[in-house]
Amino acid sequence: MTMDKSMNVLIVDDYKTMLRIIRNLLKQIDINNVEEATDGAEALAKLRAGSFGLVISDWNMLPMTGLQLLQEVRADARLKAMPFIMITAESKAENVVAAKQAGVSNYIVKPFNAETLREKITKVLGHA
Amino acid sequence: MPDTMLPETAVLAARLDRIRARYPVPAPEAIAEVVRAVLATMEGDLTATETALLGEVAELGRTIAAAKAEIAALRVNDINASHIPSATDELDAIVAHTARATESILETCETLDRVAGELSGETQGDLSAQLQDATTRIYEACSFQDITGQRITKVVATLKTIEVKVAHIIAAFGDRRRNGEPESFPEAPPAEITLLGPQLPTNAMDQSDIDKLLASFD
């Protein structure tokens, strides 16, 4: 399936550096319509107000974590089918299982490389 | 209670239990009072068992006194007053410095990307691709700032836990009459059940392990 690179992507992380890195890596694969949020609550407000084709979110944030954001997205009638990739340093099996059970589309462990990001985006959008 | 305990020892043990029940959280002063209470219950000649028990209690008192003296000599108050705050300040400074350096590296990379985007033609197009490949590697490497930041946050949480424990030790063994301040303990950080942060390489699952785990759900 051909990826729609004009879609809006929301990236969520409480580390500004990481937002900037992901934004630049997305730019290198021609995904330029990127918005940012620094925690789950801000992200949820942007998702409800806007039109996005993909969420790429960190897990460990306050006051709303990435997992809570995912649960809110899956419980929202309009957003529930949204492709959602978790990018996190949490690498324990129980974290991966919890994210999967909450409905995550894919899971990337930090530190990650550009190829992993590209591959997971392609896979997730192919199944979207 | 063991079957082999002598009747007089059993009576003493029961008295000790009753006294202990009055002090659910033992403090050095309380233990001293227990010793006095035990001595007050002694009547007539002491048996060999009672003498041994008294010896143990006296030894316990000496151990507590020695611990108090050692803790006082360590200037344990300094740990919470200056050592831990100083260590956390240093760690905060590391996070701030690495964040600034990473921002600067990323800014430079973005300039390189812009320059690469302006190169065209067959030869220059190849140079552009090489430049972009190089900046991709730099972007990937810059994620160290996030990982090290999370690791440092874990160390700070550990320091705060030590701070709480030290405060308890000071309250239990320190001379409260000297500073006359009410006991107060720093708030313990909230327990996080599911979030463990970056793992050490030997404990971590890598991306291929995670991919296999996710695939097992399909």
mmCIF file of C-alpha atoms in Angstrom:
data_model
loop_
_atom_site.group_PDB
_atom_site.id
_atom_site.type_symbol
_atom_site.label_atom_id
_atom_site.label_comp_id
_atom_site.label_asym_id
_atom_site.label_seq_id
_atom_site.Cartn_x
_atom_site.Cartn_y
_atom_site.Cartn_z
ATOM 1 C CA MET A 1 0.000 0.000 0.000
ATOM 2 C CA THR A 2 1.264 3.505 -0.812
ATOM 3 C CA MET A 3 1.673 5.667 2.241
ATOM 4 C CA ASP A 4 -0.250 8.931 2.267
ATOM 5 C CA LYS A 5 2.582 11.262 3.196
ATOM 6 C CA SER A 6 0.355 14.324 3.274
ATOM 7 C CA MET A 7 -1.556 13.094 6.328
ATOM 8 C CA ASN A 8 -1.298 14.921 9.657
ATOM 9 C CA VAL A 9 0.831 13.161 12.236
ATOM 10 C CA LEU A 10 0.756 13.962 15.948
ATOM 11 C CA ILE A 11 3.981 13.283 17.858
ATOM 12 C CA VAL A 12 3.833 13.230 21.665
ATOM 13 C CA ASP A 13 6.810 13.319 24.023
ATOM 14 C CA ASP A 14 7.723 15.314 27.144
ATOM 15 C CA TYR A 15 11.317 15.632 25.892
ATOM 16 C CA LYS A 16 11.488 18.495 23.381
ATOM 17 C CA THR A 17 14.691 16.977 22.005
ATOM 18 C CA MET A 18 12.877 13.758 21.150
ATOM 19 C CA LEU A 19 10.050 15.667 19.442
ATOM 20 C CA ARG A 20 12.634 17.468 17.332
ATOM 21 C CA ILE A 21 14.416 14.210 16.458
ATOM 22 C CA ILE A 22 11.194 12.438 15.431
ATOM 23 C CA ARG A 23 10.045 15.486 13.454
ATOM 24 C CA ASN A 24 13.329 15.522 11.517
ATOM 25 C CA LEU A 25 13.301 11.783 10.914
ATOM 26 C CA LEU A 26 9.728 12.043 9.594
ATOM 27 C CA LYS A 27 10.784 14.923 7.357
ATOM 28 C CA GLN A 28 13.481 12.695 5.886
ATOM 29 C CA ILE A 29 10.803 10.235 4.777
ATOM 30 C CA ASP A 30 8.725 13.121 3.365
ATOM 31 C CA ILE A 31 6.177 13.311 6.176
ATOM 32 C CA ASN A 32 5.990 17.032 6.761
ATOM 33 C CA ASN A 33 2.588 17.712 8.338
ATOM 34 C CA VAL A 34 3.603 17.130 11.924
ATOM 35 C CA GLU A 35 2.119 18.567 15.102
ATOM 36 C CA GLU A 36 3.537 18.187 18.594
ATOM 37 C CA ALA A 37 2.208 17.661 22.128
ATOM 38 C CA THR A 38 4.182 17.264 25.338
ATOM 39 C CA ASP A 39 1.793 15.042 27.301
ATOM 40 C CA GLY A 40 -1.259 12.835 26.850
ATOM 41 C CA ALA A 41 -3.827 15.460 27.837
ATOM 42 C CA GLU A 42 -2.548 18.016 25.332
ATOM 43 C CA ALA A 43 -2.393 15.303 22.678
ATOM 44 C CA LEU A 44 -5.971 14.182 23.330
ATOM 45 C CA ALA A 45 -7.245 17.757 23.024
ATOM 46 C CA LYS A 46 -5.411 18.157 19.689
ATOM 47 C CA LEU A 47 -6.682 14.812 18.408
ATOM 48 C CA ARG A 48 -10.277 15.699 19.265
ATOM 49 C CA ALA A 49 -9.976 19.134 17.692
ATOM 50 C CA GLY A 50 -8.074 18.147 14.560
ATOM 51 C CA SER A 51 -7.780 15.560 11.828
ATOM 52 C CA PHE A 52 -4.827 13.200 12.160
ATOM 53 C CA GLY A 53 -3.837 10.025 10.351
ATOM 54 C CA LEU A 54 -1.273 8.751 12.858
ATOM 55 C CA VAL A 55 -0.173 9.191 16.484
ATOM 56 C CA ILE A 56 3.405 8.518 17.562
ATOM 57 C CA SER A 57 3.587 8.757 21.348
ATOM 58 C CA ASP A 58 5.965 8.297 24.245
ATOM 59 C CA TRP A 59 4.625 6.412 27.293
ATOM 60 C CA ASN A 60 6.202 7.992 30.385
ATOM 61 C CA MET A 61 4.624 11.475 30.641
ATOM 62 C CA LEU A 62 2.631 13.431 33.196
ATOM 63 C CA PRO A 63 -0.146 14.198 33.925
ATOM 64 C CA MET A 64 -1.539 11.793 31.292
ATOM 65 C CA THR A 65 0.717 8.944 30.184
ATOM 66 C CA GLY A 66 0.943 7.557 26.671
ATOM 67 C CA LEU A 67 -0.923 4.430 27.773
ATOM 68 C CA GLN A 68 -3.797 6.509 29.170
ATOM 69 C CA LEU A 69 -3.830 8.504 25.927
ATOM 70 C CA LEU A 70 -4.058 5.253 23.967
ATOM 71 C CA GLN A 71 -6.941 4.052 26.157
ATOM 72 C CA GLU A 72 -8.762 7.374 25.672
ATOM 73 C CA VAL A 73 -8.240 7.192 21.902
ATOM 74 C CA ARG A 74 -9.556 3.632 21.715
ATOM 75 C CA ALA A 75 -12.597 4.606 23.825
ATOM 76 C CA ASP A 76 -13.436 7.594 21.616
ATOM 77 C CA ALA A 77 -15.953 6.792 18.891
ATOM 78 C CA ARG A 78 -14.318 9.126 16.367
ATOM 79 C CA LEU A 79 -10.686 8.282 17.170
ATOM 80 C CA LYS A 80 -10.840 4.584 18.017
ATOM 81 C CA ALA A 81 -9.418 3.356 14.677
ATOM 82 C CA MET A 82 -6.488 5.817 14.767
ATOM 83 C CA PRO A 83 -3.117 4.155 14.038
ATOM 84 C CA PHE A 84 -1.088 4.548 17.241
ATOM 85 C CA ILE A 85 2.622 3.818 17.589
ATOM 86 C CA MET A 86 4.228 3.821 21.039
ATOM 87 C CA ILE A 87 7.893 4.878 21.149
ATOM 88 C CA THR A 88 9.241 4.322 24.638
ATOM 89 C CA ALA A 89 12.218 3.274 26.735
ATOM 90 C CA GLU A 90 9.930 0.809 28.564
ATOM 91 C CA SER A 91 11.191 -2.530 27.304
ATOM 92 C CA LYS A 92 9.737 -5.037 29.774
ATOM 93 C CA ALA A 93 7.433 -7.691 28.345
ATOM 94 C CA GLU A 94 4.626 -6.608 30.698
ATOM 95 C CA ASN A 95 4.753 -3.095 29.220
ATOM 96 C CA VAL A 96 4.545 -4.393 25.664
ATOM 97 C CA VAL A 97 1.670 -6.696 26.636
ATOM 98 C CA ALA A 98 -0.189 -3.864 28.440
ATOM 99 C CA ALA A 99 0.189 -1.611 25.397
ATOM 100 C CA LYS A 100 -0.985 -4.370 23.072
ATOM 101 C CA GLN A 101 -3.993 -5.093 25.257
ATOM 102 C CA ALA A 102 -4.829 -1.370 25.209
ATOM 103 C CA GLY A 103 -4.829 -1.533 21.415
ATOM 104 C CA VAL A 104 -1.434 -0.201 20.343
ATOM 105 C CA SER A 105 -0.753 -0.551 16.612
ATOM 106 C CA ASN A 106 2.998 -0.986 17.021
ATOM 107 C CA TYR A 107 5.714 -0.532 19.617
ATOM 108 C CA ILE A 108 9.194 0.921 19.169
ATOM 109 C CA VAL A 109 11.779 0.754 21.946
ATOM 110 C CA LYS A 110 14.180 3.659 22.482
ATOM 111 C CA PRO A 111 16.833 4.176 21.329
ATOM 112 C CA PHE A 112 15.531 3.460 17.837
ATOM 113 C CA ASN A 113 16.776 4.117 14.330
ATOM 114 C CA ALA A 114 15.209 5.808 11.324
ATOM 115 C CA GLU A 115 14.733 2.514 9.501
ATOM 116 C CA THR A 116 12.711 1.036 12.403
ATOM 117 C CA LEU A 117 10.518 4.142 12.464
ATOM 118 C CA ARG A 118 9.955 4.016 8.688
ATOM 119 C CA GLU A 119 9.251 0.274 8.777
ATOM 120 C CA LYS A 120 6.701 0.516 11.618
ATOM 121 C CA ILE A 121 4.907 3.493 10.053
ATOM 122 C CA THR A 122 4.624 1.625 6.752
ATOM 123 C CA LYS A 123 3.355 -1.498 8.510
ATOM 124 C CA VAL A 124 0.823 0.356 10.665
ATOM 125 C CA LEU A 125 -0.570 2.424 7.808
ATOM 126 C CA GLY A 126 -0.725 -0.686 5.657
ATOM 127 C CA HIS A 127 -3.017 -2.233 8.261
ATOM 128 C CA ALA A 128 -4.964 0.934 8.986
ATOM 129 C CA MET B 1 6.379 -20.784 71.730
ATOM 130 C CA PRO B 2 8.895 -23.678 71.645
ATOM 131 C CA ASP B 3 7.929 -26.766 73.674
ATOM 132 C CA THR B 4 11.362 -26.854 75.299
ATOM 133 C CA MET B 5 10.983 -23.424 76.987
ATOM 134 C CA LEU B 6 11.247 -23.522 80.782
ATOM 135 C CA PRO B 7 8.095 -22.367 82.687
ATOM 136 C CA GLU B 8 9.849 -19.340 84.220
ATOM 137 C CA THR B 9 11.222 -18.372 80.797
ATOM 138 C CA ALA B 10 7.738 -18.702 79.329
ATOM 139 C CA VAL B 11 6.388 -16.304 81.960
ATOM 140 C CA LEU B 12 9.163 -13.844 81.180
ATOM 141 C CA ALA B 13 8.534 -14.163 77.454
ATOM 142 C CA ALA B 14 4.824 -13.486 77.992
ATOM 143 C CA ARG B 15 5.676 -10.369 80.051
ATOM 144 C CA LEU B 16 8.015 -9.202 77.319
ATOM 145 C CA ASP B 17 5.272 -9.720 74.737
ATOM 146 C CA ARG B 18 2.831 -7.635 76.801
ATOM 147 C CA ILE B 19 5.392 -4.856 77.179
ATOM 148 C CA ARG B 20 6.308 -5.020 73.499
ATOM 149 C CA ALA B 21 2.637 -4.664 72.529
ATOM 150 C CA ARG B 22 2.626 -1.266 74.228
ATOM 151 C CA TYR B 23 5.339 -0.039 71.811
ATOM 152 C CA PRO B 24 4.461 -1.120 68.234
ATOM 153 C CA VAL B 25 7.211 1.144 66.851
ATOM 154 C CA PRO B 26 10.306 0.602 69.004
ATOM 155 C CA ALA B 27 12.279 3.722 69.789
ATOM 156 C CA PRO B 28 15.571 3.709 71.737
ATOM 157 C CA GLU B 29 13.824 5.312 74.724
ATOM 158 C CA ALA B 30 11.095 2.671 74.621
ATOM 159 C CA ILE B 31 13.654 -0.137 74.615
ATOM 160 C CA ALA B 32 15.334 1.377 77.658
ATOM 161 C CA GLU B 33 11.950 1.462 79.410
ATOM 162 C CA VAL B 34 11.367 -2.178 78.475
ATOM 163 C CA VAL B 35 14.668 -3.038 80.147
ATOM 164 C CA ARG B 36 13.610 -1.164 83.300
ATOM 165 C CA ALA B 37 10.186 -2.870 83.242
ATOM 166 C CA VAL B 38 11.786 -6.306 82.898
ATOM 167 C CA LEU B 39 14.145 -5.569 85.799
ATOM 168 C CA ALA B 40 11.205 -4.400 87.947
ATOM 169 C CA THR B 41 9.485 -7.750 87.492
ATOM 170 C CA MET B 42 12.478 -9.690 88.756
ATOM 171 C CA GLU B 43 12.007 -11.118 92.240
ATOM 172 C CA GLY B 44 14.323 -13.200 94.387
ATOM 173 C CA ASP B 45 17.433 -14.890 93.055
ATOM 174 C CA LEU B 46 17.952 -14.906 89.306
ATOM 175 C CA THR B 47 18.028 -18.244 87.530
ATOM 176 C CA ALA B 48 20.720 -19.009 84.962
ATOM 177 C CA THR B 49 18.191 -18.397 82.163
ATOM 178 C CA GLU B 50 17.157 -15.032 83.573
ATOM 179 C CA THR B 51 20.800 -14.027 83.954
ATOM 180 C CA ALA B 52 21.454 -14.964 80.329
ATOM 181 C CA LEU B 53 18.369 -13.005 79.246
ATOM 182 C CA LEU B 54 19.507 -9.956 81.201
ATOM 183 C CA GLY B 55 22.932 -10.272 79.581
ATOM 184 C CA GLU B 56 21.295 -10.232 76.149
ATOM 185 C CA VAL B 57 19.186 -7.178 77.052
ATOM 186 C CA ALA B 58 22.240 -5.331 78.372
ATOM 187 C CA GLU B 59 24.125 -6.188 75.170
ATOM 188 C CA LEU B 60 21.186 -4.853 73.143
ATOM 189 C CA GLY B 61 21.384 -1.577 75.092
ATOM 190 C CA ARG B 62 25.137 -1.307 74.421
ATOM 191 C CA THR B 63 24.569 -1.994 70.694
ATOM 192 C CA ILE B 64 21.982 0.795 70.494
ATOM 193 C CA ALA B 65 24.277 3.202 72.347
ATOM 194 C CA ALA B 66 27.168 2.321 70.016
ATOM 195 C CA ALA B 67 24.931 2.811 66.949
ATOM 196 C CA LYS B 68 23.853 6.237 68.224
ATOM 197 C CA ALA B 69 27.477 7.241 68.777
ATOM 198 C CA GLU B 70 28.526 6.006 65.329
ATOM 199 C CA ILE B 71 25.648 7.790 63.598
ATOM 200 C CA ALA B 72 26.457 11.004 65.477
ATOM 201 C CA ALA B 73 30.115 10.689 64.415
ATOM 202 C CA LEU B 74 29.038 10.239 60.789
ATOM 203 C CA ARG B 75 27.279 13.633 60.882
ATOM 204 C CA VAL B 76 24.316 11.861 59.333
ATOM 205 C CA ASN B 77 22.326 15.108 59.232
ATOM 206 C CA ASP B 78 24.760 16.344 56.573
ATOM 207 C CA ILE B 79 23.598 13.602 54.204
ATOM 208 C CA ASN B 80 20.126 15.142 53.926
ATOM 209 C CA ALA B 81 21.195 18.733 54.536
ATOM 210 C CA SER B 82 23.878 18.983 51.875
ATOM 211 C CA HIS B 83 25.126 15.758 50.248
ATOM 212 C CA ILE B 84 21.890 14.608 48.614
ATOM 213 C CA PRO B 85 20.732 18.115 47.523
ATOM 214 C CA SER B 86 24.208 18.705 46.087
ATOM 215 C CA ALA B 87 24.136 15.399 44.195
ATOM 216 C CA THR B 88 20.680 16.084 42.753
ATOM 217 C CA ASP B 89 21.755 19.615 41.728
ATOM 218 C CA GLU B 90 24.732 18.126 39.879
ATOM 219 C CA LEU B 91 22.470 15.631 38.119
ATOM 220 C CA ASP B 92 20.012 18.396 37.168
ATOM 221 C CA ALA B 93 22.946 20.358 35.733
ATOM 222 C CA ILE B 94 23.946 17.327 33.620
ATOM 223 C CA VAL B 95 20.422 17.121 32.200
ATOM 224 C CA ALA B 96 20.382 20.868 31.438
ATOM 225 C CA HIS B 97 23.823 20.820 29.784
ATOM 226 C CA THR B 98 23.134 17.770 27.639
ATOM 227 C CA ALA B 99 19.769 19.233 26.599
ATOM 228 C CA ARG B 100 21.439 22.479 25.479
ATOM 229 C CA ALA B 101 24.208 20.615 23.644
ATOM 230 C CA THR B 102 21.709 18.335 21.925
ATOM 231 C CA GLU B 103 19.589 21.297 20.817
ATOM 232 C CA SER B 104 22.701 22.857 19.322
ATOM 233 C CA ILE B 105 23.646 19.635 17.496
ATOM 234 C CA LEU B 106 20.097 19.274 16.150
ATOM 235 C CA GLU B 107 20.049 22.879 14.962
ATOM 236 C CA THR B 108 23.298 22.312 13.067
ATOM 237 C CA CYS B 109 21.903 19.118 11.568
ATOM 238 C CA GLU B 110 18.822 20.958 10.365
ATOM 239 C CA THR B 111 21.107 23.476 8.616
ATOM 240 C CA LEU B 112 22.955 20.605 6.931
ATOM 241 C CA ASP B 113 19.610 19.126 5.837
ATOM 242 C CA ARG B 114 18.582 22.467 4.303
ATOM 243 C CA VAL B 115 21.892 22.708 2.425
ATOM 244 C CA ALA B 116 21.528 19.108 1.245
ATOM 245 C CA GLY B 117 18.048 19.915 -0.049
ATOM 246 C CA GLU B 118 19.452 22.687 -2.245
ATOM 247 C CA LEU B 119 21.974 20.408 -3.956
ATOM 248 C CA SER B 120 20.768 19.063 -7.297
ATOM 249 C CA GLY B 121 22.101 17.384 -10.406
ATOM 250 C CA GLU B 122 23.599 13.895 -10.711
ATOM 251 C CA THR B 123 26.783 14.442 -8.668
ATOM 252 C CA GLN B 124 25.265 16.823 -6.198
ATOM 253 C CA GLY B 125 22.217 14.579 -5.756
ATOM 254 C CA ASP B 126 24.524 11.811 -4.583
ATOM 255 C CA LEU B 127 26.218 14.247 -2.183
ATOM 256 C CA SER B 128 22.803 15.299 -0.926
ATOM 257 C CA ALA B 129 21.899 11.664 -0.191
ATOM 258 C CA GLN B 130 25.187 11.141 1.632
ATOM 259 C CA LEU B 131 24.627 14.278 3.698
ATOM 260 C CA GLN B 132 21.101 13.213 4.596
ATOM 261 C CA ASP B 133 22.296 9.749 5.572
ATOM 262 C CA ALA B 134 24.857 11.368 7.874
ATOM 263 C CA THR B 135 22.287 13.657 9.506
ATOM 264 C CA THR B 136 19.946 10.684 10.005
ATOM 265 C CA ARG B 137 22.694 8.939 12.014
ATOM 266 C CA ILE B 138 23.172 12.115 14.083
ATOM 267 C CA TYR B 139 19.412 12.419 14.758
ATOM 268 C CA GLU B 140 19.345 8.790 15.891
ATOM 269 C CA ALA B 141 22.337 9.305 18.173
ATOM 270 C CA CYS B 142 20.822 12.431 19.731
ATOM 271 C CA SER B 143 18.125 10.320 21.352
ATOM 272 C CA PHE B 144 20.777 9.651 24.002
ATOM 273 C CA GLN B 145 19.545 12.831 25.693
ATOM 274 C CA ASP B 146 16.129 11.299 26.348
ATOM 275 C CA ILE B 147 17.554 7.969 27.549
ATOM 276 C CA THR B 148 20.206 9.504 29.827
ATOM 277 C CA GLY B 149 17.614 11.959 31.141
ATOM 278 C CA GLN B 150 15.321 9.082 32.129
ATOM 279 C CA ARG B 151 18.215 7.201 33.741
ATOM 280 C CA ILE B 152 19.182 10.279 35.753
ATOM 281 C CA THR B 153 15.548 10.681 36.862
ATOM 282 C CA LYS B 154 15.718 7.116 38.211
ATOM 283 C CA VAL B 155 18.919 7.931 40.133
ATOM 284 C CA VAL B 156 17.291 11.064 41.603
ATOM 285 C CA ALA B 157 14.318 8.930 42.738
ATOM 286 C CA THR B 158 16.782 6.533 44.416
ATOM 287 C CA LEU B 159 18.485 9.451 46.176
ATOM 288 C CA LYS B 160 15.101 10.650 47.438
ATOM 289 C CA THR B 161 14.396 7.166 48.810
ATOM 290 C CA ILE B 162 17.750 7.238 50.636
ATOM 291 C CA GLU B 163 16.859 10.701 51.949
ATOM 292 C CA VAL B 164 13.624 9.331 53.451
ATOM 293 C CA LYS B 165 15.458 6.383 55.050
ATOM 294 C CA VAL B 166 18.135 8.665 56.500
ATOM 295 C CA ALA B 167 15.432 10.953 57.918
ATOM 296 C CA HIS B 168 13.913 7.924 59.674
ATOM 297 C CA ILE B 169 17.315 6.919 61.086
ATOM 298 C CA ILE B 170 17.930 10.463 62.340
ATOM 299 C CA ALA B 171 14.479 10.527 63.962
ATOM 300 C CA ALA B 172 15.005 7.130 65.612
ATOM 301 C CA PHE B 173 18.566 7.585 66.882
ATOM 302 C CA GLY B 174 19.264 11.295 66.749
ATOM 303 C CA ASP B 175 19.137 13.619 69.738
ATOM 304 C CA ARG B 176 15.769 15.246 69.226
ATOM 305 C CA ARG B 177 16.218 17.536 72.201
ATOM 306 C CA ARG B 178 19.177 19.220 70.491
ATOM 307 C CA ASN B 179 17.370 20.558 67.425
ATOM 308 C CA GLY B 180 13.896 20.596 68.972
ATOM 309 C CA GLU B 181 12.345 20.378 65.519
ATOM 310 C CA PRO B 182 9.242 18.321 64.881
ATOM 311 C CA GLU B 183 9.757 15.132 62.915
ATOM 312 C CA SER B 184 9.072 15.537 59.258
ATOM 313 C CA PHE B 185 9.972 13.212 56.428
ATOM 314 C CA PRO B 186 10.297 14.050 52.757
ATOM 315 C CA GLU B 187 7.455 12.681 50.691
ATOM 316 C CA ALA B 188 8.326 9.318 49.172
ATOM 317 C CA PRO B 189 8.058 9.327 45.391
ATOM 318 C CA PRO B 190 4.840 7.646 44.201
ATOM 319 C CA ALA B 191 5.333 3.985 43.421
ATOM 320 C CA GLU B 192 5.243 3.373 39.681
ATOM 321 C CA ILE B 193 4.202 -0.153 38.989
ATOM 322 C CA THR B 194 4.402 -0.408 35.261
ATOM 323 C CA LEU B 195 6.977 2.213 34.261
ATOM 324 C CA LEU B 196 10.542 1.107 34.830
ATOM 325 C CA GLY B 197 12.347 3.380 32.392
ATOM 326 C CA PRO B 198 15.381 2.346 30.357
ATOM 327 C CA GLN B 199 16.738 -1.055 31.354
ATOM 328 C CA LEU B 200 20.389 -2.035 31.482
ATOM 329 C CA PRO B 201 21.401 -3.756 28.230
ATOM 330 C CA THR B 202 21.620 -7.168 29.900
ATOM 331 C CA ASN B 203 18.013 -6.901 31.157
ATOM 332 C CA ALA B 204 16.447 -5.219 28.139
ATOM 333 C CA MET B 205 14.379 -6.668 25.324
ATOM 334 C CA ASP B 206 15.556 -5.335 21.984
ATOM 335 C CA GLN B 207 13.314 -4.336 19.075
ATOM 336 C CA SER B 208 13.382 -7.842 17.549
ATOM 337 C CA ASP B 209 12.255 -9.385 20.881
ATOM 338 C CA ILE B 210 9.414 -6.865 21.065
ATOM 339 C CA ASP B 211 8.438 -7.550 17.444
ATOM 340 C CA LYS B 212 8.252 -11.288 18.214
ATOM 341 C CA LEU B 213 6.152 -10.659 21.334
ATOM 342 C CA LEU B 214 3.732 -8.432 19.393
ATOM 343 C CA ALA B 215 3.535 -10.980 16.582
ATOM 344 C CA SER B 216 2.523 -13.635 19.112
ATOM 345 C CA PHE B 217 -0.789 -11.768 19.561
ATOM 346 C CA ASP B 218 -1.665 -11.972 15.842
#
